[in-house]
PDB file of C-alpha atoms in Angstrom:
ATOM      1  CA  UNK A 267     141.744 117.827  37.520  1.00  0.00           C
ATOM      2  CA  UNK A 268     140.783 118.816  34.188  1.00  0.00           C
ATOM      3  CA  UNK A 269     141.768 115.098  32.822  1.00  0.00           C
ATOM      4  CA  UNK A 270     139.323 114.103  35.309  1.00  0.00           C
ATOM      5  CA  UNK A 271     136.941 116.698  33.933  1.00  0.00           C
ATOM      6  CA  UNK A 272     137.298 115.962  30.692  1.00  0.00           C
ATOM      7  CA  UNK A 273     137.184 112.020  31.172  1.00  0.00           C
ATOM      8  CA  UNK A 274     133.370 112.421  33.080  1.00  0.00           C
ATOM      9  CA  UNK A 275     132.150 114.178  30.203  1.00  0.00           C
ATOM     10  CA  UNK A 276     133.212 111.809  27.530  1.00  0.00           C
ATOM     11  CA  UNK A 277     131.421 109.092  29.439  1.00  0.00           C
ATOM     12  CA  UNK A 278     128.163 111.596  29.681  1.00  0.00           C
ATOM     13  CA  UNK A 279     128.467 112.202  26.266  1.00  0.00           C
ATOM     14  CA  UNK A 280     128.767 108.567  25.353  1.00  0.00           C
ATOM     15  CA  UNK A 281     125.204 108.095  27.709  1.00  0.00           C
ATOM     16  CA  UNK A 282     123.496 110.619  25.741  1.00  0.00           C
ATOM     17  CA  UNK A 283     124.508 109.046  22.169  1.00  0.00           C
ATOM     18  CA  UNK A 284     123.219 105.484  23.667  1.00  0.00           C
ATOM     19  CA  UNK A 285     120.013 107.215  25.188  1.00  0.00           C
ATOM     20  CA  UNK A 286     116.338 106.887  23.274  1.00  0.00           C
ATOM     21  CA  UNK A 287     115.861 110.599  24.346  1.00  0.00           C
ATOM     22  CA  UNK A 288     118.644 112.077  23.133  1.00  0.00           C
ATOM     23  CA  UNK A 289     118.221 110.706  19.594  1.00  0.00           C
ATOM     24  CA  UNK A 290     114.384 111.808  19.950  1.00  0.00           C
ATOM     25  CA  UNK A 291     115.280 115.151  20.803  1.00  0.00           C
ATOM     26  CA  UNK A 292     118.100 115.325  18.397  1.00  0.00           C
ATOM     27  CA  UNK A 293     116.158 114.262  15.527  1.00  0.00           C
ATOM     28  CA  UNK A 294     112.714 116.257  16.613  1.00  0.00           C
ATOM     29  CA  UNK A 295     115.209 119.531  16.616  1.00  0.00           C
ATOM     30  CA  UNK A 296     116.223 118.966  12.965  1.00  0.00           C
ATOM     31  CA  UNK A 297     112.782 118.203  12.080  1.00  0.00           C
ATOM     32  CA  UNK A 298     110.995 121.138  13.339  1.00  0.00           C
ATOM     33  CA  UNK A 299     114.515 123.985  12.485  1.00  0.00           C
ATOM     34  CA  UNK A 300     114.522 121.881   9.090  1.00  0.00           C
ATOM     35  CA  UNK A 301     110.760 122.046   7.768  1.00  0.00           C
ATOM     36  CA  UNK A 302     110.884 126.210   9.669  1.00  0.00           C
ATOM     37  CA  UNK A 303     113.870 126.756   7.157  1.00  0.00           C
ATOM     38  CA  UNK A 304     112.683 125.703   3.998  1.00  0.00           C
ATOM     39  CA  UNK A 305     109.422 127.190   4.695  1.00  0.00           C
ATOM     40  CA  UNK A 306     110.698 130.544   5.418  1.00  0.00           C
ATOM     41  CA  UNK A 307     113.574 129.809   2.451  1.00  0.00           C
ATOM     42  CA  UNK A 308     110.690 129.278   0.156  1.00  0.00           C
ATOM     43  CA  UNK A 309     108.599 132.775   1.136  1.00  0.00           C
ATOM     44  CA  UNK A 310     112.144 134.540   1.017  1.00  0.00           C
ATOM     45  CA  UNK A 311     112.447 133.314  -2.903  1.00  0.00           C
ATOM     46  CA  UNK A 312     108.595 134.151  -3.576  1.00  0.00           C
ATOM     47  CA  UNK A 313     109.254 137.949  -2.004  1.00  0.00           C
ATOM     48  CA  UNK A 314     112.502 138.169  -4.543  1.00  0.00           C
ATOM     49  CA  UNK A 315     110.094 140.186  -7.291  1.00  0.00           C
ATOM     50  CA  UNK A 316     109.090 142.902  -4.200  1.00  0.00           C
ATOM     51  CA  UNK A 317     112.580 142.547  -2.791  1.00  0.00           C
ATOM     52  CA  UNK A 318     114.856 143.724  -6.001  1.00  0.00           C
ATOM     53  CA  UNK A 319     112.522 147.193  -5.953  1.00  0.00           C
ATOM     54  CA  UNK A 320     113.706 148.131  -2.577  1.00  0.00           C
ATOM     55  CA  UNK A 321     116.671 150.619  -2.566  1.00  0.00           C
ATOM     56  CA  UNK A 322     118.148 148.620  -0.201  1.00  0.00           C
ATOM     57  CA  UNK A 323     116.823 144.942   0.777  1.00  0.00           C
ATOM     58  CA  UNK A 324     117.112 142.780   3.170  1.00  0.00           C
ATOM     59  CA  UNK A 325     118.877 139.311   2.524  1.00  0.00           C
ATOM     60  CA  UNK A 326     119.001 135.739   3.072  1.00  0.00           C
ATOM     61  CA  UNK A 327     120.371 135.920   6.232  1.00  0.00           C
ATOM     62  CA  UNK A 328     117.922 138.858   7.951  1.00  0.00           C
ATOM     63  CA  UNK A 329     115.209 136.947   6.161  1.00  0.00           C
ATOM     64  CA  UNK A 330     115.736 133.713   6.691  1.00  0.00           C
ATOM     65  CA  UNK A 331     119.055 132.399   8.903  1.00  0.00           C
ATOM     66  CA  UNK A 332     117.853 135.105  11.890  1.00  0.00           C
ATOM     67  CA  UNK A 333     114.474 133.499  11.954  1.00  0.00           C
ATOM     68  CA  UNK A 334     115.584 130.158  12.091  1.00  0.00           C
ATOM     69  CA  UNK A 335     117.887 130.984  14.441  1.00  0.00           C
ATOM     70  CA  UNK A 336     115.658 132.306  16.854  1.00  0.00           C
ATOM     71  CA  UNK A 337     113.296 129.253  16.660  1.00  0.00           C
ATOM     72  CA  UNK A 338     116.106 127.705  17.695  1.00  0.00           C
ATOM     73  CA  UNK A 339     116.403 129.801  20.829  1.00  0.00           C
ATOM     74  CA  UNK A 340     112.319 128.191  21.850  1.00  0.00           C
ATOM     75  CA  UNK A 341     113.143 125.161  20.678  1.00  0.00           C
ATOM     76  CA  UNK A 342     116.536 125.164  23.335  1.00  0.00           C
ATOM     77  CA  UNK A 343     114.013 125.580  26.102  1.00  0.00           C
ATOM     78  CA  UNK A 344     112.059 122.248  25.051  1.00  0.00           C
ATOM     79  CA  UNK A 345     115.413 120.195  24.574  1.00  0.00           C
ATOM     80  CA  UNK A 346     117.861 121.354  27.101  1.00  0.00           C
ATOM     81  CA  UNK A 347     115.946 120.079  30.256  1.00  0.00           C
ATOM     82  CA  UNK A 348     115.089 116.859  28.441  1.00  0.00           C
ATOM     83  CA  UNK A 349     118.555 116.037  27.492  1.00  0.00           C
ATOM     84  CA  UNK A 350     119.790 117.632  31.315  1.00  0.00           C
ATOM     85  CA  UNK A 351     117.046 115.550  33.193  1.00  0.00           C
ATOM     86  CA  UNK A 352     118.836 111.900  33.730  1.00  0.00           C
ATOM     87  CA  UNK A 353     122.304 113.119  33.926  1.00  0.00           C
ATOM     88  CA  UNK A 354     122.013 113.790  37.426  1.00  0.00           C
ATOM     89  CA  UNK A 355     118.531 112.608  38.939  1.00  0.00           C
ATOM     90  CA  UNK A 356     119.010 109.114  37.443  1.00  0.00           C
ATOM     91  CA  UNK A 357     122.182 108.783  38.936  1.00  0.00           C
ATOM     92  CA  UNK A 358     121.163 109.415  41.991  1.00  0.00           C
ATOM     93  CA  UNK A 359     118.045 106.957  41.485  1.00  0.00           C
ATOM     94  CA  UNK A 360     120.512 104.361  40.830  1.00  0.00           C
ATOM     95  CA  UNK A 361     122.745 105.058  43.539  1.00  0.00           C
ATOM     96  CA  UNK A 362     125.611 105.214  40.910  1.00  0.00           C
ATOM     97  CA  UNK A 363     125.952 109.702  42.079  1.00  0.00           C
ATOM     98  CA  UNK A 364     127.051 108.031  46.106  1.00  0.00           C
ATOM     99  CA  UNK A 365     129.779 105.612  43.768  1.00  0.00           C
ATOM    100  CA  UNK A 366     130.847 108.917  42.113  1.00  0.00           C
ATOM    101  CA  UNK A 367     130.747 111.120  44.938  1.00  0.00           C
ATOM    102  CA  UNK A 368     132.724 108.975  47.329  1.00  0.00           C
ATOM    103  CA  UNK A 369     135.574 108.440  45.173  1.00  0.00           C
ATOM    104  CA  UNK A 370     138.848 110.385  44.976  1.00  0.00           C
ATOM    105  CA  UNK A 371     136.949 112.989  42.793  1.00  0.00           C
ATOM    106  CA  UNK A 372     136.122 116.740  43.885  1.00  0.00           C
ATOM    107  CA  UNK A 373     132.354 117.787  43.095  1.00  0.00           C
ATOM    108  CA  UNK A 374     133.502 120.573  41.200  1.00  0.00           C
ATOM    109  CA  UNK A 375     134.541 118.235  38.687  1.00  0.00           C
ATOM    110  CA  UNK A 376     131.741 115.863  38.767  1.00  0.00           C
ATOM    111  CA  UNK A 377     129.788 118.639  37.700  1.00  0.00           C
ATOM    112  CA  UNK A 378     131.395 120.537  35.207  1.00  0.00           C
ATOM    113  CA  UNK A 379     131.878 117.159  33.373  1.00  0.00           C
ATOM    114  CA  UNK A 380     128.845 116.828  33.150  1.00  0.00           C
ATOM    115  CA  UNK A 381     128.148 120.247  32.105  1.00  0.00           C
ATOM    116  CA  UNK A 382     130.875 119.750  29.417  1.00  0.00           C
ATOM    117  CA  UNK A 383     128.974 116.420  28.266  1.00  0.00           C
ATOM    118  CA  UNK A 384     125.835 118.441  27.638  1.00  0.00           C
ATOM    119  CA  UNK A 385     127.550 121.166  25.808  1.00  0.00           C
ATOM    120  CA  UNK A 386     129.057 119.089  23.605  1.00  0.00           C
ATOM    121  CA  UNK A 387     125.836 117.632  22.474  1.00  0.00           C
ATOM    122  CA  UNK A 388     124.081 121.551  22.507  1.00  0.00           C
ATOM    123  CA  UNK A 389     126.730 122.265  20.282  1.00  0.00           C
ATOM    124  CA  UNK A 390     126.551 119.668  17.891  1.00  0.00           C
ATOM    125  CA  UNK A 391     122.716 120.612  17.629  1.00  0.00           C
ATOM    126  CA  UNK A 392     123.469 123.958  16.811  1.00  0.00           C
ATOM    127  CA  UNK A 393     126.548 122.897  14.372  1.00  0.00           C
ATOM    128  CA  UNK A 394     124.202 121.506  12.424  1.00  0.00           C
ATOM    129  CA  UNK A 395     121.622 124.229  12.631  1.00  0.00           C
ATOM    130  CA  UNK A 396     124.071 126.879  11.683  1.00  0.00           C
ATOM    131  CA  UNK A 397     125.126 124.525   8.596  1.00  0.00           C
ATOM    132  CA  UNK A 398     121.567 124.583   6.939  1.00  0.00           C
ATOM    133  CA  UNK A 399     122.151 128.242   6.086  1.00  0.00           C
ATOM    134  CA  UNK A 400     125.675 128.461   5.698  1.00  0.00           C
ATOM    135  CA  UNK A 401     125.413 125.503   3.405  1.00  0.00           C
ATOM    136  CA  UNK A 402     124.355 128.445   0.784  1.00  0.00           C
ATOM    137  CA  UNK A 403     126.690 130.784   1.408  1.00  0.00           C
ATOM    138  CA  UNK A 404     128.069 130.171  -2.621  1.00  0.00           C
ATOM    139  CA  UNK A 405     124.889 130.705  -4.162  1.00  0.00           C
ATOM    140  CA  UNK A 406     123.756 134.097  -2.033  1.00  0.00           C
ATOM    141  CA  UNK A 407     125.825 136.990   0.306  1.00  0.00           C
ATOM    142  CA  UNK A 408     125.558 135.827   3.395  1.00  0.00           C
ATOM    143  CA  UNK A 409     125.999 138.301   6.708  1.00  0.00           C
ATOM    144  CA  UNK A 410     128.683 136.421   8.482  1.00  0.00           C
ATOM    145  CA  UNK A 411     129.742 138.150  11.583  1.00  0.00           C
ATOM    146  CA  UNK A 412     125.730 138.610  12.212  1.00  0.00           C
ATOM    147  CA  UNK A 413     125.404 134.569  11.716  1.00  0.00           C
ATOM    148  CA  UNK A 414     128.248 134.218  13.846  1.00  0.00           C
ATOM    149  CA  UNK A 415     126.948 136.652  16.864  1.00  0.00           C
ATOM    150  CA  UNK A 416     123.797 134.761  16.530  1.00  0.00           C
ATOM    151  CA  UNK A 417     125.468 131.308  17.185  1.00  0.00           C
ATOM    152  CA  UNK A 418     127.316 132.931  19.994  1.00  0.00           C
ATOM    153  CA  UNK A 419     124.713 134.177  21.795  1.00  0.00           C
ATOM    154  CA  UNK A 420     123.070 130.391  20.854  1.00  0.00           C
ATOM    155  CA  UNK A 421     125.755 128.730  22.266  1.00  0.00           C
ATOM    156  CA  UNK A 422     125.607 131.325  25.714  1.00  0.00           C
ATOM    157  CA  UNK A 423     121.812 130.669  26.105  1.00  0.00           C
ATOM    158  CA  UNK A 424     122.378 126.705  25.811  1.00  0.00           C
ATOM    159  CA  UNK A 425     125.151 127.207  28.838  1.00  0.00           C
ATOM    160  CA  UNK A 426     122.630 128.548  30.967  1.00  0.00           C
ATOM    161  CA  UNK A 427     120.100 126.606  30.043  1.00  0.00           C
ATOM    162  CA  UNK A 428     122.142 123.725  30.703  1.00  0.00           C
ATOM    163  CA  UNK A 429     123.504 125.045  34.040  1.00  0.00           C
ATOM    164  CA  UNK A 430     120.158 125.343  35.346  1.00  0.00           C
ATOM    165  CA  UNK A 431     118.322 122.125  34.259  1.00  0.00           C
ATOM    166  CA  UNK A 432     121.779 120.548  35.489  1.00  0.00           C
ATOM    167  CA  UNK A 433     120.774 122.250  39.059  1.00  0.00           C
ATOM    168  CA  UNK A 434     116.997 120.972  38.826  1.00  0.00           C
ATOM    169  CA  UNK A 435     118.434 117.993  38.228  1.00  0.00           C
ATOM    170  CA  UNK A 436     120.364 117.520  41.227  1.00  0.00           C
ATOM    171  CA  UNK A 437     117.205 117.887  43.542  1.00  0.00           C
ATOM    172  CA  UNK A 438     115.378 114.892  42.845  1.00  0.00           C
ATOM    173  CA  UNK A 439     115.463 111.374  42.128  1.00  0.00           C
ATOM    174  CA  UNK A 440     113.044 111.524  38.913  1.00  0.00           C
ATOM    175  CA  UNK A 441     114.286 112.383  35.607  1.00  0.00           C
ATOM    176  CA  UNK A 442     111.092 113.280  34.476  1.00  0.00           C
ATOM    177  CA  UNK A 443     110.217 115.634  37.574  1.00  0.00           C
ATOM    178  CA  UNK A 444     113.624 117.070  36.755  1.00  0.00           C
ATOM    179  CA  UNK A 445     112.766 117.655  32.800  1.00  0.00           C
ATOM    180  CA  UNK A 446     109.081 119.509  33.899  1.00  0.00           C
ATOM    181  CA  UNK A 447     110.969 121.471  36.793  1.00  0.00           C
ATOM    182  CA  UNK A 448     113.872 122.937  34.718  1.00  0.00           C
ATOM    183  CA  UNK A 449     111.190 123.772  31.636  1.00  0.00           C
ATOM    184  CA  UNK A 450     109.122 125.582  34.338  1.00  0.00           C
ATOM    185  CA  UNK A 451     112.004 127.188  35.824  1.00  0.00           C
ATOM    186  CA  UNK A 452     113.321 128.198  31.893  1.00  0.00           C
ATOM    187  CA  UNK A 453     109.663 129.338  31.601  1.00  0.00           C
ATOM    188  CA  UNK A 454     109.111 131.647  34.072  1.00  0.00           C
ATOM    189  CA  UNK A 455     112.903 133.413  33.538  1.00  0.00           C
ATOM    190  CA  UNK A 456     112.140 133.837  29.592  1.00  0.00           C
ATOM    191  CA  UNK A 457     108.375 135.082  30.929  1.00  0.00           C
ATOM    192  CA  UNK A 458     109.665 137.395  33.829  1.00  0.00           C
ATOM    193  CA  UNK A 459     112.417 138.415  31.952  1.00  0.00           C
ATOM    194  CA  UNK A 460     110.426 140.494  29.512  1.00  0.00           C
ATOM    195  CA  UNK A 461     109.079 142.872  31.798  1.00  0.00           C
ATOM    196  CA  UNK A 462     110.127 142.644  35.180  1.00  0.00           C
ATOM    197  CA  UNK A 463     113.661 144.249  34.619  1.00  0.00           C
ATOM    198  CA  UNK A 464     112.271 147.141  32.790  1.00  0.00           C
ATOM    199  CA  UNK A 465     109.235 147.920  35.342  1.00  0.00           C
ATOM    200  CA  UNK A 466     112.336 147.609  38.163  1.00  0.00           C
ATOM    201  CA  UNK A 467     113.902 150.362  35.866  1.00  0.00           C
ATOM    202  CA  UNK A 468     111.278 152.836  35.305  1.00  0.00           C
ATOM    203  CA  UNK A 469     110.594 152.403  38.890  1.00  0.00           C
ATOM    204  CA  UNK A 470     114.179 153.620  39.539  1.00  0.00           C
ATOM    205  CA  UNK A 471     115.528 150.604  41.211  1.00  0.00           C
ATOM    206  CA  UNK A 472     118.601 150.098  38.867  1.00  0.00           C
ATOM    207  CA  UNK A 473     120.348 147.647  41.406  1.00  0.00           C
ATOM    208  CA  UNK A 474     117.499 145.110  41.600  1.00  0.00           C
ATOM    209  CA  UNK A 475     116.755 145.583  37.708  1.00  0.00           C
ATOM    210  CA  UNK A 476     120.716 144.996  37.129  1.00  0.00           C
ATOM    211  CA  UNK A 477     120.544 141.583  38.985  1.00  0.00           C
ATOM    212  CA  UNK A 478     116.884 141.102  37.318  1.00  0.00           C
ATOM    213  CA  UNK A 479     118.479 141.125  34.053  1.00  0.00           C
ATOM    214  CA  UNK A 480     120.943 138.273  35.418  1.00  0.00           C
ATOM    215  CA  UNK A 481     117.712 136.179  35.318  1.00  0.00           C
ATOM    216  CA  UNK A 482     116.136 136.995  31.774  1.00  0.00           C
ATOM    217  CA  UNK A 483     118.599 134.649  29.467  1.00  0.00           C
ATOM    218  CA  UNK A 484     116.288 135.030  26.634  1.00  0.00           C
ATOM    219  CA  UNK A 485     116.308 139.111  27.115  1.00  0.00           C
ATOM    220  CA  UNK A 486     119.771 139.155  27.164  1.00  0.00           C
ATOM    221  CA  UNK A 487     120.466 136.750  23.891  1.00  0.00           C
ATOM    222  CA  UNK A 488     118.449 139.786  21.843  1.00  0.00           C
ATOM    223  CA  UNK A 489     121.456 142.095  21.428  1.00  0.00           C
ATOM    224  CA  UNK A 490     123.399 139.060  20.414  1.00  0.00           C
ATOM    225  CA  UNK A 491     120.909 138.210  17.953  1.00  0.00           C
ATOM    226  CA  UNK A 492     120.634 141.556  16.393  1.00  0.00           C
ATOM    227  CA  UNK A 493     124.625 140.989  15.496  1.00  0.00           C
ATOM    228  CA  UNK A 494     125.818 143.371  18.268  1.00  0.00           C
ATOM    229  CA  UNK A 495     127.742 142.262  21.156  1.00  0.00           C
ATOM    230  CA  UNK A 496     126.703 143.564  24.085  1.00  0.00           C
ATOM    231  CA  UNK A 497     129.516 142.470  26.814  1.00  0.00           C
ATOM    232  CA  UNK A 498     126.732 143.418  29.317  1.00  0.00           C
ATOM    233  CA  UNK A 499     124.043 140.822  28.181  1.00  0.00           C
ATOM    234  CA  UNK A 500     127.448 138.279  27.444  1.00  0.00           C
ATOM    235  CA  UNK A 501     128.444 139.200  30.977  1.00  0.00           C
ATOM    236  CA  UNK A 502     124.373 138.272  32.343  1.00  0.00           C
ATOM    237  CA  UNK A 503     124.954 135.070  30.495  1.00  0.00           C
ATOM    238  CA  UNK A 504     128.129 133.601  32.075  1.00  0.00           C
ATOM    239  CA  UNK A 505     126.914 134.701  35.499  1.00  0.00           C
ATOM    240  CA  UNK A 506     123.885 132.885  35.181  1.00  0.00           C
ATOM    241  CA  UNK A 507     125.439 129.713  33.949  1.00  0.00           C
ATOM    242  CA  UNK A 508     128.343 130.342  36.798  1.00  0.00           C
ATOM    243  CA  UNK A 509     125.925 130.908  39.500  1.00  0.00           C
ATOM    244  CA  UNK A 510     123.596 127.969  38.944  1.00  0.00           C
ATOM    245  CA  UNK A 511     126.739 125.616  38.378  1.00  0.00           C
ATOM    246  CA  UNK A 512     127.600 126.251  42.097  1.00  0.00           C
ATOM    247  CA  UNK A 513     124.557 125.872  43.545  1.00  0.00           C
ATOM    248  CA  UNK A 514     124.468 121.979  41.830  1.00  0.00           C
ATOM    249  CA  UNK A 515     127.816 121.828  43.304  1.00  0.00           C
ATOM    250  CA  UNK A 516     126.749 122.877  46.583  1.00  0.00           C
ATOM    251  CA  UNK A 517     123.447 120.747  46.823  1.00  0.00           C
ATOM    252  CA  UNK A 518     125.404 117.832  45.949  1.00  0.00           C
ATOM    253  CA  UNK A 519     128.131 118.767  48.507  1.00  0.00           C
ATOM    254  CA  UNK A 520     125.336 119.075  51.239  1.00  0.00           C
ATOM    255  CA  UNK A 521     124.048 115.475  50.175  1.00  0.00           C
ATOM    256  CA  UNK A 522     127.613 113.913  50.434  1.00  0.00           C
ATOM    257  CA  UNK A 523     128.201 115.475  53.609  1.00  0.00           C
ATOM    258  CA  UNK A 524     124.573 114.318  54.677  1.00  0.00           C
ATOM    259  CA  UNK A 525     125.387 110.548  53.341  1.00  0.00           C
TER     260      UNK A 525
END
């Protein structure tokens, strides 16, 4: 099974590297994280005269990797559904998902491939992101383990992001209905996610601000970012990502089954 996984994602992958969008996006990422981090490199160097006063300072990478880093997280929520939004509806459109669906194949594995396929390009994106920074770690002290919990929590947020543009994806026919759908749906978590879980708090409902939290991806990726990890915002993460992975596999079971 996991040949079979691994065998749909290289030939999603492959899609995305032939696909207009993907280079668009790809090369609109490293654009916009690119011109952010020499911008915010170049007011770090002008601040050095105020900096070397200060008993103890803050460096490169609280100055400028964490910020760059967490444009990175907004500019995920741009990307992801525009890289997520033919992998699924356009198949369907084409008629090439009932091909894929009737053959010898469980869902399951249809759409974890896929999931795989989108990850790997996610990940390259955010390789490259994490190498503009690290690509001075000989000329200034870089804070590893806080560069690396920032990438990790990167690389979580991406996962659900994927998961649930991947489950937008599966309800329609139109790639670009599926690409305005997940961003709203992305939206409205990082939106809701600010406040609702703490108003469900203070209100003392701990069990609906517990699965509130599930829902706020964004909220949950700030301990990460901070450098600490917090195995109950990891734990938010994966259940988001696992939870709206089986509800693409179960709309697209209820389609087969439906013909």
């Amino acid at each position: 099974e996991s040949r079979m996984i691994f065998t749909i994602a290289g030939k999603d992958l492959k899609s995305l590297f032939t696909s207009p969008i993907a280079w668009v996006v790809l090369t609109f990422v490293q654009l916009i994280i690119g011109y952010g981090f020499l911008k915010t490199f170049d007011d770090f160097m002008q601040l050095q005269p105020q900096l070397i006063r200060l008993p103890s300072p803050p460096g490169f990478t609280e100055l400028v990797a964490v910020p760059t880093f967490a444009t990175t997280a907004a500019i995920l929520l741009f990307a992801v559904p525009l890289l997520a939004m033919r992998m699924i509806a356009e198949e369907r459109r084409n008629q090439t998902m009932v091909l894929l669906t009737s053959a010898p194949i469980s869902i399951l594995d249809i759409v974890l491939g896929k999931f795989c396929a989108l990850m790997g390009m996610l990940l390259i994106i955010l390789a490259l992101i994490a190498l503009m920074p690290l690509s001075l770690g000989a000329a200034t002290r870089l804070d590893y383990p806080l560069i690396g919990s920032i990438v990790f929590g990167l690389a979580l947020v991406a996962a659900a992001f994927s998961a649930v543009s991947l489950y937008v994806s599966s309800l329609t026919t139109h790639p670009m209905v599926a690409a305005l759908g997940a961003f709203g749906a992305l939206l409205g978590m990082v939106l809701m996610g600010e406040n609702v879980a703490d108003n469900l708090q203070t209100r003392g409902l701990g069990v609906l601000a517990t699965f509130a939290q599930v829902f706020s991806p964004v909220k949950n990726f700030e301990p990460l970012g901070k450098g600490m990890i917090d195995s109950y915002a990891i734990a938010c993460l994966v259940l988001l990502t696992v939870l709206f992975l089986a509800l693409t596999v179960r709309q697209l079971e209820a389609r087969r089954l439906r013909g």
